[in-house]
Amino acid sequence: MRSRFHPPRWLRRLAIAGAIVVALLVVIRIVLDPVATHFTRKTLSETPGIRGDLRDVHVTVFPPGYQITRVKIVEHPGGDWKHPLFYAERVKVTVDWRELLHARLAARARIDEPKIVINNRGKQKKEEAKEKAPDLRRTLEHLLPGRLTRVEVRDGELLYRDLGAPRHPEIWVHDLELAVENIATRVALAHGRPVTLNASAKLGRSGDLTMFVSADPFAKKQDFAGEVSLRGWKVAELFDLIEPKTKLQTPEGTLDLFAEFKATGGLITGGVKPVLKNVEVRPTEDNFGNRLKAWIADEGLDLFSDRVPGRNAVVTVIPIKGRLDSPDIQLWTTVLGVVRNAFVEGISSGFTHLPPRTAEKQQGKVEQVKKALDKDQGPPKAQPTDGEKGGKT
Amino acid sequence: MRPGWPVAVILSLALGASCAHTKSTDSGETKEPDKQASGKKKAPEPGAGTNPNLHPGHPEEIPVATRPEALLAPGADNDIRDKLAERGFLKEGAGSSQSSTREGIRRFQRAEDLPATGIADQETVKRLGLDPEKVFRKATVKD
């Protein structure tokens, strides 16, 4: 006689329920990615001023998150898909499950190989472009749900193109590695720590760029501090960039630049130190500094107003001093403006006294030292050679 | 066996996970400011509420510095260097200069698939096996 095993009814029901759950999970898993892809495309196409495209979206359960591959954003109307404003090989958002246990949605984002293009369309079209400029930040906020606690950028690229200038000069920052941390929306979530931005990148073909910014996003007035350094930038790149405007001849040598800044209670202080090495500049009638400022400086930030006009002093550190009292001032826009102006001021001041003036007549050693130590005498003058008439610039 | 056992197993797992998280919180690894805030009320720090640049409820001074090293707690830079040296990311005889430390951090970050900035942020410090709560200076969070 064969004994047949009859499982209890509850076990059979449980097995069936389990099988249904597994089947449902499989179905959900299969449709999840296409559904997520559909809604992400929809979000991109409904954001004003832009159009977006992507290859696919992959949703993960452990850890909870999703990944968008080959996302591309262009201006709308008039965007060019071959030259998108924003492209990223991969955007991965991971939800912090520990925060979920506290009923908070917090996530971290990693953006691989992003490329951002900023087009400057010249002064006349600046206002128009400002109105039409797509809000990339808002778009990313739509795509990234909840609170981001950390953002990482790997191998990023930033291209600034001046479409209003002849030959469309470009500033190219690449190999960008960036981490923004402790981004909090409430004081309690900041853990008593500042939000920090750390970055390193390559400027053009030769410059090593590093940047650090720490900020208290909850202070009533701007409260941030940081440093930026640029090392080994071949100045020939700078002159290639702006030659059509400055008419300067391509010099040789490298530029190092160090800037530190601190803003607290609406007052910003700091300094910029340009260090030129083996630089050779040929004479020019143009005011290089003013042209550079006109081209790229943030005119809304007057940070160098304490310099004495007309004083031809040699400065090793150019002081930064200004006020940030505007009530609608935004933290990161201000930080970028400060960095931008520090660079422009540092570079243009570094070149102010190059090439050195030639003395009217041969000076003795003692006289040269005396004049070099006088802060109002400007840089030491070159000495005329035999038969050369002095006073040349 | 009662038919409700799967529910009991799931509940036990959830409770276990929750307890494990609480344990790590108590050990200071991932301390939640909300918990601190809801705990015993601390006496106000000297000068609390006197800074006109701060909102009410703001910790007295969230540290903000021009250099990343200035945000580290006393001695933390040595801890970072020790960890880097332990793992072979600091060259022998590199000295204790800032640039050699940053280069070591950069090498470690590359190995850990983190952004190679050369600056020790919280994620880098965690991966080095250090506790960010002890490594970084921070303001006292008050309710």
Coordinates of C-alpha atoms in Angstrom, one line a residue:
Chain A
M1 CA 0.0 0.0 0.0
R2 CA 1.4 3.4 -1.1
S3 CA 1.3 6.1 1.5
R4 CA 0.6 9.5 -0.1
F5 CA 1.7 12.7 1.6
H6 CA -1.2 15.2 1.9
P7 CA 0.1 18.6 3.0
P8 CA -2.2 20.5 5.2
R9 CA -4.5 22.9 3.5
W10 CA -2.9 26.0 4.9
L11 CA 0.5 24.9 3.6
R12 CA -1.0 24.4 0.1
R13 CA -2.6 27.9 0.3
L14 CA 0.7 29.4 1.5
A15 CA 2.6 27.7 -1.4
I16 CA 0.1 29.1 -3.9
A17 CA 0.2 32.5 -2.3
G18 CA 4.0 32.4 -2.4
A19 CA 4.0 31.4 -6.1
I20 CA 1.6 34.3 -6.9
V21 CA 3.9 36.7 -5.0
V22 CA 7.0 35.4 -6.9
A23 CA 5.2 35.6 -10.2
L24 CA 4.0 39.2 -9.4
L25 CA 7.6 40.2 -8.4
V26 CA 8.9 38.7 -11.7
V27 CA 6.3 40.6 -13.7
I28 CA 7.0 43.8 -11.8
R29 CA 10.7 43.4 -12.3
I30 CA 10.1 42.9 -16.0
V31 CA 7.9 46.0 -16.5
L32 CA 9.6 48.2 -14.0
D33 CA 12.4 49.3 -16.2
P34 CA 10.2 50.2 -19.3
V35 CA 7.7 52.0 -17.0
A36 CA 10.5 54.0 -15.3
T37 CA 12.0 54.8 -18.8
H38 CA 8.6 56.0 -20.0
F39 CA 8.0 58.3 -17.0
T40 CA 11.6 59.7 -17.1
R41 CA 11.2 60.5 -20.8
K42 CA 7.8 62.1 -20.0
T43 CA 9.4 64.3 -17.3
L44 CA 12.1 65.4 -19.6
S45 CA 9.8 66.3 -22.4
E46 CA 7.4 68.2 -20.1
T47 CA 10.1 70.4 -18.6
P48 CA 9.8 73.9 -20.1
G49 CA 12.7 75.1 -22.3
I50 CA 14.3 71.7 -22.8
R51 CA 13.9 68.4 -24.5
G52 CA 15.6 65.3 -23.3
D53 CA 16.5 61.8 -24.5
L54 CA 18.0 58.7 -22.8
R55 CA 18.8 55.2 -23.7
D56 CA 17.2 53.4 -20.8
V57 CA 16.4 53.4 -17.1
H58 CA 17.3 50.6 -14.8
V59 CA 15.6 50.3 -11.4
T60 CA 17.3 48.4 -8.6
V61 CA 15.7 47.1 -5.4
F62 CA 18.8 46.4 -3.3
P63 CA 19.9 49.0 -2.7
P64 CA 16.8 50.9 -3.8
G65 CA 17.6 53.2 -6.6
Y66 CA 17.7 53.8 -10.3
Q67 CA 20.1 54.5 -13.1
I68 CA 19.6 56.5 -16.3
T69 CA 21.9 55.7 -19.2
R70 CA 23.0 58.2 -21.8
V71 CA 20.8 61.1 -20.9
K72 CA 20.9 64.1 -23.2
I73 CA 19.3 67.5 -22.7
V74 CA 19.0 70.2 -25.4
E75 CA 17.4 73.6 -25.5
H76 CA 13.9 73.8 -26.8
P77 CA 13.1 75.2 -29.3
G78 CA 16.3 75.4 -31.4
G79 CA 18.3 72.7 -29.7
D80 CA 20.9 70.7 -31.5
W81 CA 21.0 67.0 -30.5
K82 CA 24.6 66.7 -31.8
H83 CA 25.6 69.5 -29.3
P84 CA 23.5 69.0 -26.2
L85 CA 23.6 71.3 -23.2
F86 CA 24.0 68.4 -20.9
Y87 CA 25.0 64.8 -21.5
A88 CA 25.8 62.1 -19.0
E89 CA 26.9 58.5 -19.7
R90 CA 25.2 57.4 -16.5
V91 CA 23.2 59.0 -13.7
K92 CA 22.8 56.7 -10.7
V93 CA 20.6 57.6 -7.7
T94 CA 20.7 55.3 -4.7
V95 CA 18.3 55.7 -1.8
D96 CA 19.7 55.4 1.7
W97 CA 17.7 52.6 3.2
R98 CA 18.9 53.5 6.7
E99 CA 17.1 56.9 6.3
L100 CA 14.1 55.1 5.0
L101 CA 13.8 53.3 8.4
H102 CA 13.5 56.9 9.8
A103 CA 10.7 57.6 7.3
R104 CA 13.0 60.0 5.4
L105 CA 13.7 59.8 1.7
A106 CA 17.4 60.6 1.3
A107 CA 19.5 59.7 -1.7
R108 CA 22.9 60.0 -3.2
A109 CA 23.7 60.6 -6.8
R110 CA 26.6 59.7 -9.0
I111 CA 27.0 61.2 -12.4
D112 CA 29.5 59.5 -14.7
E113 CA 31.0 61.4 -17.6
P114 CA 28.8 64.4 -17.7
K115 CA 29.4 67.1 -20.2
I116 CA 27.9 70.5 -19.7
V117 CA 28.1 73.2 -22.4
I118 CA 27.5 76.8 -21.5
N119 CA 27.1 79.1 -24.5
N120 CA 27.7 82.8 -24.1
R121 CA 25.8 84.6 -26.9
G122 CA 27.3 88.0 -26.5
K123 CA 26.1 91.1 -24.7
Q124 CA 23.1 91.9 -26.8
K125 CA 21.6 88.5 -26.5
K126 CA 22.6 88.0 -22.9
E127 CA 19.2 89.1 -21.4
E128 CA 17.3 87.2 -24.0
A129 CA 19.3 84.1 -23.4
K130 CA 18.9 84.5 -19.7
E131 CA 15.1 84.4 -20.1
K132 CA 15.2 81.5 -22.5
A133 CA 18.0 79.5 -20.6
P134 CA 16.7 76.1 -19.6
D135 CA 16.7 75.5 -15.9
L136 CA 19.0 72.4 -15.7
R137 CA 18.8 72.5 -11.9
R138 CA 15.0 72.3 -12.0
T139 CA 15.2 69.4 -14.5
L140 CA 17.6 67.5 -12.3
E141 CA 15.3 68.1 -9.3
H142 CA 12.5 66.6 -11.3
L143 CA 14.5 63.5 -12.2
L144 CA 16.0 63.0 -8.7
P145 CA 13.4 62.4 -6.1
G146 CA 13.7 63.3 -2.4
R147 CA 16.7 64.9 -0.7
L148 CA 20.2 64.4 -2.1
T149 CA 22.8 64.0 0.6
R150 CA 25.8 63.5 -1.6
V151 CA 26.5 64.1 -5.3
E152 CA 29.5 62.7 -7.1
V153 CA 30.8 63.6 -10.5
R154 CA 33.3 61.3 -12.3
D155 CA 35.2 62.3 -15.3
G156 CA 33.1 65.4 -16.0
E157 CA 33.6 68.0 -18.6
L158 CA 32.6 71.7 -18.8
L159 CA 32.8 73.7 -21.9
Y160 CA 32.3 77.5 -22.0
R161 CA 31.8 78.8 -25.5
D162 CA 31.7 82.5 -26.4
L163 CA 29.5 82.5 -29.5
G164 CA 29.6 86.3 -29.5
A165 CA 33.3 86.5 -30.2
P166 CA 35.2 85.8 -33.4
R167 CA 36.3 82.2 -33.7
H168 CA 34.1 81.2 -30.7
P169 CA 36.8 80.9 -28.1
E170 CA 36.3 78.2 -25.5
I171 CA 37.3 77.4 -21.9
W172 CA 37.5 73.7 -21.4
V173 CA 37.5 72.0 -18.0
H174 CA 37.8 68.3 -18.1
D175 CA 38.7 65.2 -16.1
L176 CA 36.5 66.7 -13.5
E177 CA 36.2 64.8 -10.2
L178 CA 33.7 66.4 -7.8
A179 CA 32.0 65.5 -4.5
V180 CA 29.4 67.6 -2.8
E181 CA 28.6 66.4 0.7
N182 CA 26.2 67.0 3.5
I183 CA 23.6 68.7 1.4
A184 CA 20.8 69.2 3.9
T185 CA 17.4 70.8 3.7
R186 CA 16.9 71.3 7.4
V187 CA 19.3 72.4 10.1
A188 CA 18.8 69.1 12.1
L189 CA 19.8 67.1 9.1
A190 CA 23.0 68.9 8.6
H191 CA 24.6 67.0 11.6
G192 CA 26.2 70.3 12.6
R193 CA 28.5 70.2 9.6
P194 CA 28.9 72.4 6.6
V195 CA 28.1 71.4 3.1
T196 CA 31.4 70.9 1.3
L197 CA 32.4 70.8 -2.3
N198 CA 35.7 69.2 -3.3
A199 CA 36.8 69.1 -6.9
S200 CA 39.8 68.6 -9.1
A201 CA 40.0 69.0 -12.8
K202 CA 42.2 69.9 -15.7
L203 CA 42.0 73.3 -17.3
G204 CA 42.6 73.2 -21.0
R205 CA 45.6 71.0 -21.9
S206 CA 47.9 71.9 -19.1
G207 CA 46.4 73.4 -15.9
D208 CA 45.7 71.4 -12.8
L209 CA 42.7 72.9 -11.0
T210 CA 41.6 72.1 -7.5
M211 CA 38.7 73.7 -5.5
F212 CA 37.4 73.4 -2.0
V213 CA 34.3 75.2 -0.7
S214 CA 32.6 74.8 2.7
A215 CA 29.3 76.6 3.4
D216 CA 26.7 77.0 6.0
P217 CA 23.5 76.9 3.9
F218 CA 21.3 77.9 6.9
A219 CA 23.0 81.2 7.8
K220 CA 20.9 84.2 7.3
K221 CA 23.6 86.0 5.2
Q222 CA 26.2 84.2 3.0
D223 CA 28.5 82.1 5.1
F224 CA 31.1 80.3 3.0
A225 CA 34.8 79.9 2.6
G226 CA 37.1 78.1 0.3
E227 CA 40.2 77.9 -1.8
V228 CA 41.0 77.4 -5.5
S229 CA 44.3 76.7 -7.0
L230 CA 45.6 76.4 -10.6
R231 CA 49.0 75.0 -11.3
G232 CA 51.1 74.8 -14.4
W233 CA 48.7 76.4 -16.8
K234 CA 50.6 77.3 -20.0
V235 CA 49.8 80.9 -20.6
A236 CA 49.9 80.3 -24.4
E237 CA 46.5 78.6 -23.9
L238 CA 45.1 81.8 -22.4
F239 CA 46.3 83.9 -25.3
D240 CA 45.1 81.4 -27.9
L241 CA 41.7 81.8 -26.1
I242 CA 41.5 85.6 -26.2
E243 CA 43.9 86.6 -29.0
P244 CA 41.1 88.0 -31.2
K245 CA 40.2 90.4 -28.5
T246 CA 43.5 91.3 -27.0
K247 CA 45.8 91.2 -30.1
L248 CA 48.6 90.0 -27.8
Q249 CA 51.3 87.8 -29.1
T250 CA 51.5 84.4 -27.8
P251 CA 53.7 84.3 -24.8
E252 CA 55.6 81.5 -23.2
G253 CA 55.6 80.3 -19.6
T254 CA 53.2 79.0 -17.0
L255 CA 50.8 80.5 -14.5
D256 CA 50.0 79.3 -11.0
L257 CA 47.2 80.9 -9.2
F258 CA 46.0 80.5 -5.6
A259 CA 42.9 82.1 -4.2
E260 CA 41.3 82.0 -0.7
F261 CA 38.0 83.6 0.2
K262 CA 35.7 83.7 3.2
A263 CA 32.3 85.3 3.4
T264 CA 30.5 85.9 6.7
G265 CA 27.7 88.2 7.7
G266 CA 27.6 89.7 4.2
L267 CA 31.3 90.6 4.1
I268 CA 33.7 88.7 1.8
T269 CA 37.5 88.8 2.3
G270 CA 40.4 86.9 0.9
G271 CA 43.2 87.1 -1.6
V272 CA 44.4 86.0 -4.9
K273 CA 48.0 85.2 -5.7
P274 CA 49.2 84.8 -9.3
V275 CA 52.6 83.3 -9.9
L276 CA 54.0 83.6 -13.4
K277 CA 56.9 81.5 -14.3
N278 CA 59.2 82.2 -17.2
V279 CA 56.6 84.3 -18.9
E280 CA 57.5 86.3 -22.0
V281 CA 54.9 88.8 -23.1
R282 CA 55.4 91.1 -26.1
P283 CA 54.3 94.7 -25.8
T284 CA 50.8 95.6 -26.6
E285 CA 48.7 98.8 -26.7
D286 CA 45.7 97.0 -25.4
N287 CA 44.7 96.9 -21.7
F288 CA 44.8 93.2 -21.3
G289 CA 43.2 93.1 -17.8
N290 CA 40.2 95.3 -18.8
R291 CA 39.5 93.2 -21.9
L292 CA 39.7 90.0 -20.0
K293 CA 37.3 91.3 -17.4
A294 CA 34.9 92.5 -20.0
W295 CA 34.9 89.1 -21.5
I296 CA 34.5 86.8 -18.6
A297 CA 34.2 88.5 -15.2
D298 CA 31.0 88.5 -13.2
E299 CA 30.2 92.2 -13.4
G300 CA 27.6 91.9 -10.6
L301 CA 30.4 91.2 -8.0
D302 CA 32.7 94.0 -7.1
L303 CA 35.3 92.3 -5.0
F304 CA 38.4 94.3 -5.7
S305 CA 37.1 97.8 -5.1
D306 CA 39.6 98.5 -2.3
R307 CA 42.5 98.7 -4.6
V308 CA 44.1 102.1 -4.9
P309 CA 43.4 103.5 -8.3
G310 CA 46.4 104.7 -10.2
R311 CA 48.9 103.2 -7.8
N312 CA 51.5 101.3 -9.8
A313 CA 52.3 99.0 -6.9
V314 CA 53.6 95.4 -7.2
V315 CA 51.2 93.1 -5.4
T316 CA 52.0 89.5 -4.6
V317 CA 48.6 88.9 -3.1
I318 CA 45.6 90.8 -4.5
P319 CA 43.1 91.4 -1.7
I320 CA 39.5 90.3 -2.1
K321 CA 37.0 92.5 -0.3
G322 CA 33.4 93.3 -0.9
R323 CA 29.9 93.0 0.4
L324 CA 27.2 90.5 -0.5
D325 CA 24.1 92.2 0.9
S326 CA 21.6 91.5 -1.8
P327 CA 18.6 89.7 -0.2
D328 CA 18.0 87.4 -3.2
I329 CA 21.7 86.3 -3.5
Q330 CA 22.1 82.6 -4.0
L331 CA 24.9 80.6 -2.4
W332 CA 26.4 78.6 -5.2
T333 CA 25.9 81.3 -7.8
T334 CA 27.8 83.7 -5.5
V335 CA 30.6 81.1 -4.9
L336 CA 31.1 80.6 -8.6
G337 CA 31.1 84.4 -9.2
V338 CA 33.8 84.8 -6.6
V339 CA 35.9 82.1 -8.1
R340 CA 35.4 83.4 -11.6
N341 CA 36.4 87.0 -10.6
A342 CA 39.3 85.8 -8.5
F343 CA 40.7 84.0 -11.5
V344 CA 40.2 87.0 -13.9
E345 CA 41.7 89.4 -11.4
G346 CA 44.6 87.1 -10.6
I347 CA 45.4 86.5 -14.2
S348 CA 45.0 90.1 -15.4
S349 CA 46.9 91.5 -12.4
G350 CA 49.7 89.0 -12.9
F351 CA 50.2 90.4 -16.4
T352 CA 49.8 94.0 -15.5
H353 CA 53.5 94.7 -15.2
L354 CA 54.7 92.5 -18.0
P355 CA 56.9 93.2 -19.8
P356 CA 58.7 95.4 -17.3
R357 CA 59.3 99.0 -18.2
T358 CA 62.8 100.0 -19.1
A359 CA 64.5 102.7 -17.1
E360 CA 65.1 106.1 -18.7
K361 CA 68.8 105.8 -17.9
Q362 CA 71.1 103.2 -16.4
Q363 CA 70.4 102.9 -12.7
G364 CA 73.0 101.9 -10.1
K365 CA 72.6 98.7 -8.0
V366 CA 71.7 100.7 -4.8
E367 CA 69.1 102.8 -6.7
Q368 CA 67.6 99.7 -8.2
V369 CA 67.2 98.1 -4.8
K370 CA 65.8 101.3 -3.3
K371 CA 63.2 101.7 -6.0
A372 CA 62.3 98.0 -5.9
L373 CA 61.5 98.3 -2.1
D374 CA 59.3 101.3 -2.6
K375 CA 55.8 100.0 -2.9
D376 CA 54.6 102.9 -5.0
Q377 CA 57.4 102.6 -7.5
G378 CA 56.0 99.6 -9.4
P379 CA 58.0 96.6 -10.4
P380 CA 61.8 96.9 -10.9
K381 CA 62.6 98.4 -14.3
A382 CA 64.7 96.7 -16.9
Q383 CA 68.0 98.4 -17.5
P384 CA 68.8 99.8 -20.9
T385 CA 71.7 98.2 -22.7
D386 CA 74.5 100.2 -24.2
G387 CA 73.2 102.4 -27.0
E388 CA 69.5 101.6 -26.2
K389 CA 67.2 104.4 -25.5
G390 CA 65.3 103.9 -22.2
G391 CA 61.7 104.5 -21.4
K392 CA 60.2 101.8 -23.6
T393 CA 57.3 99.7 -22.4
Chain B
M1 CA 2.8 24.9 13.5
R2 CA 0.4 27.8 13.2
P3 CA -0.2 29.4 9.8
G4 CA 1.1 32.8 10.9
W5 CA 4.7 31.8 11.2
P6 CA 5.9 33.6 8.0
V7 CA 4.6 36.8 9.3
A8 CA 6.4 36.2 12.6
V9 CA 9.7 35.5 10.7
I10 CA 9.3 38.7 8.7
L11 CA 8.6 40.7 11.8
S12 CA 11.6 39.2 13.6
L13 CA 13.8 40.1 10.7
A14 CA 12.6 43.7 10.5
L15 CA 13.0 44.1 14.3
G16 CA 16.5 42.6 14.0
A17 CA 17.5 45.0 11.3
S18 CA 16.1 47.9 13.3
C19 CA 18.0 46.8 16.4
A20 CA 21.2 46.5 14.4
H21 CA 20.8 50.0 13.2
T22 CA 20.1 51.3 16.7
K23 CA 23.3 49.6 17.9
S24 CA 25.4 51.2 15.2
T25 CA 23.8 54.5 16.1
D26 CA 24.7 54.1 19.8
S27 CA 28.3 53.2 18.9
G28 CA 28.5 56.6 17.3
E29 CA 28.9 55.3 13.7
T30 CA 25.8 56.9 12.3
K31 CA 24.6 59.2 15.0
E32 CA 21.3 60.9 14.1
P33 CA 21.1 64.6 15.1
D34 CA 17.3 64.2 15.5
K35 CA 17.9 61.7 18.3
Q36 CA 20.3 64.0 20.0
A37 CA 17.9 66.8 19.7
S38 CA 15.0 64.8 21.1
G39 CA 17.2 63.5 23.9
K40 CA 18.3 65.3 27.1
K41 CA 18.1 69.0 26.7
K42 CA 21.6 70.6 26.9
A43 CA 22.4 73.9 28.5
P44 CA 22.9 76.6 25.8
E45 CA 26.5 77.0 24.7
P46 CA 28.1 80.3 25.6
G47 CA 27.1 82.9 23.1
A48 CA 24.3 80.8 21.7
G49 CA 21.7 82.9 20.0
T50 CA 23.9 86.0 20.0
N51 CA 25.0 85.7 16.4
P52 CA 22.7 87.8 14.3
N53 CA 23.7 85.9 11.2
L54 CA 22.1 82.7 12.4
H55 CA 18.5 81.6 12.3
P56 CA 16.7 80.6 15.5
G57 CA 17.4 76.9 16.2
H58 CA 20.6 77.1 14.2
P59 CA 23.6 75.4 15.8
E60 CA 25.9 78.1 17.2
E61 CA 28.7 77.8 14.6
I62 CA 28.7 75.3 11.7
P63 CA 32.4 75.3 11.0
V64 CA 33.2 76.8 7.7
A65 CA 36.9 77.0 6.6
T66 CA 39.0 78.0 3.6
R67 CA 41.0 74.8 3.7
P68 CA 39.7 71.3 4.2
E69 CA 42.3 70.4 6.8
A70 CA 40.8 73.1 9.0
L71 CA 37.6 71.1 9.3
L72 CA 39.3 68.2 10.8
A73 CA 39.3 67.5 14.5
P74 CA 42.6 67.8 16.4
G75 CA 44.8 64.8 15.5
A76 CA 42.5 63.5 12.8
D77 CA 45.0 64.3 10.0
N78 CA 47.5 61.9 11.6
D79 CA 44.8 59.2 11.8
I80 CA 44.1 59.7 8.1
R81 CA 47.8 59.5 7.3
D82 CA 48.2 56.4 9.5
K83 CA 45.3 54.7 7.7
L84 CA 46.7 55.6 4.3
A85 CA 50.2 54.4 5.2
E86 CA 48.7 51.1 6.6
R87 CA 47.1 50.5 3.2
G88 CA 50.1 51.5 1.2
F89 CA 48.8 54.7 -0.2
L90 CA 51.5 56.9 1.2
K91 CA 54.9 56.7 -0.3
E92 CA 57.6 55.8 2.1
G93 CA 59.5 58.9 3.3
A94 CA 56.9 61.1 1.8
G95 CA 57.0 63.3 5.0
S96 CA 53.9 64.8 6.5
S97 CA 53.3 67.6 4.0
Q98 CA 49.9 68.5 2.9
S99 CA 50.6 67.8 -0.7
S100 CA 51.8 64.2 0.0
T101 CA 48.7 63.5 2.1
R102 CA 46.5 64.9 -0.6
E103 CA 48.3 62.7 -3.2
G104 CA 47.8 59.6 -0.9
I105 CA 44.1 60.4 -0.5
R106 CA 43.8 60.8 -4.3
R107 CA 45.4 57.4 -4.8
F108 CA 43.1 55.8 -2.2
Q109 CA 40.0 57.5 -3.8
R110 CA 40.9 56.1 -7.2
A111 CA 41.3 52.6 -5.7
E112 CA 37.9 52.9 -4.0
D113 CA 36.2 54.3 -7.1
L114 CA 35.5 57.6 -5.4
P115 CA 36.0 61.1 -7.0
A116 CA 39.7 61.6 -6.9
T117 CA 39.8 65.1 -5.4
G118 CA 42.6 64.5 -3.0
I119 CA 40.5 65.9 -0.1
A120 CA 39.3 63.6 2.7
D121 CA 35.5 63.9 2.7
Q122 CA 33.1 61.9 4.8
E123 CA 32.8 59.0 2.4
T124 CA 36.6 58.7 2.0
V125 CA 37.0 58.7 5.8
K126 CA 34.4 56.0 6.2
R127 CA 36.1 53.8 3.6
L128 CA 39.4 54.3 5.4
G129 CA 37.7 52.7 8.4
L130 CA 37.5 55.9 10.4
D131 CA 34.5 57.4 12.1
P132 CA 33.4 60.7 10.5
E133 CA 31.9 61.8 13.8
K134 CA 35.3 61.8 15.3
V135 CA 37.3 63.0 12.3
F136 CA 35.4 66.1 11.4
R137 CA 34.7 69.2 13.6
K138 CA 31.0 70.0 13.9
A139 CA 28.7 72.4 15.7
T140 CA 26.6 71.2 18.6
V141 CA 23.1 70.7 17.4
K142 CA 20.5 72.1 19.8
D143 CA 16.8 71.8 19.6

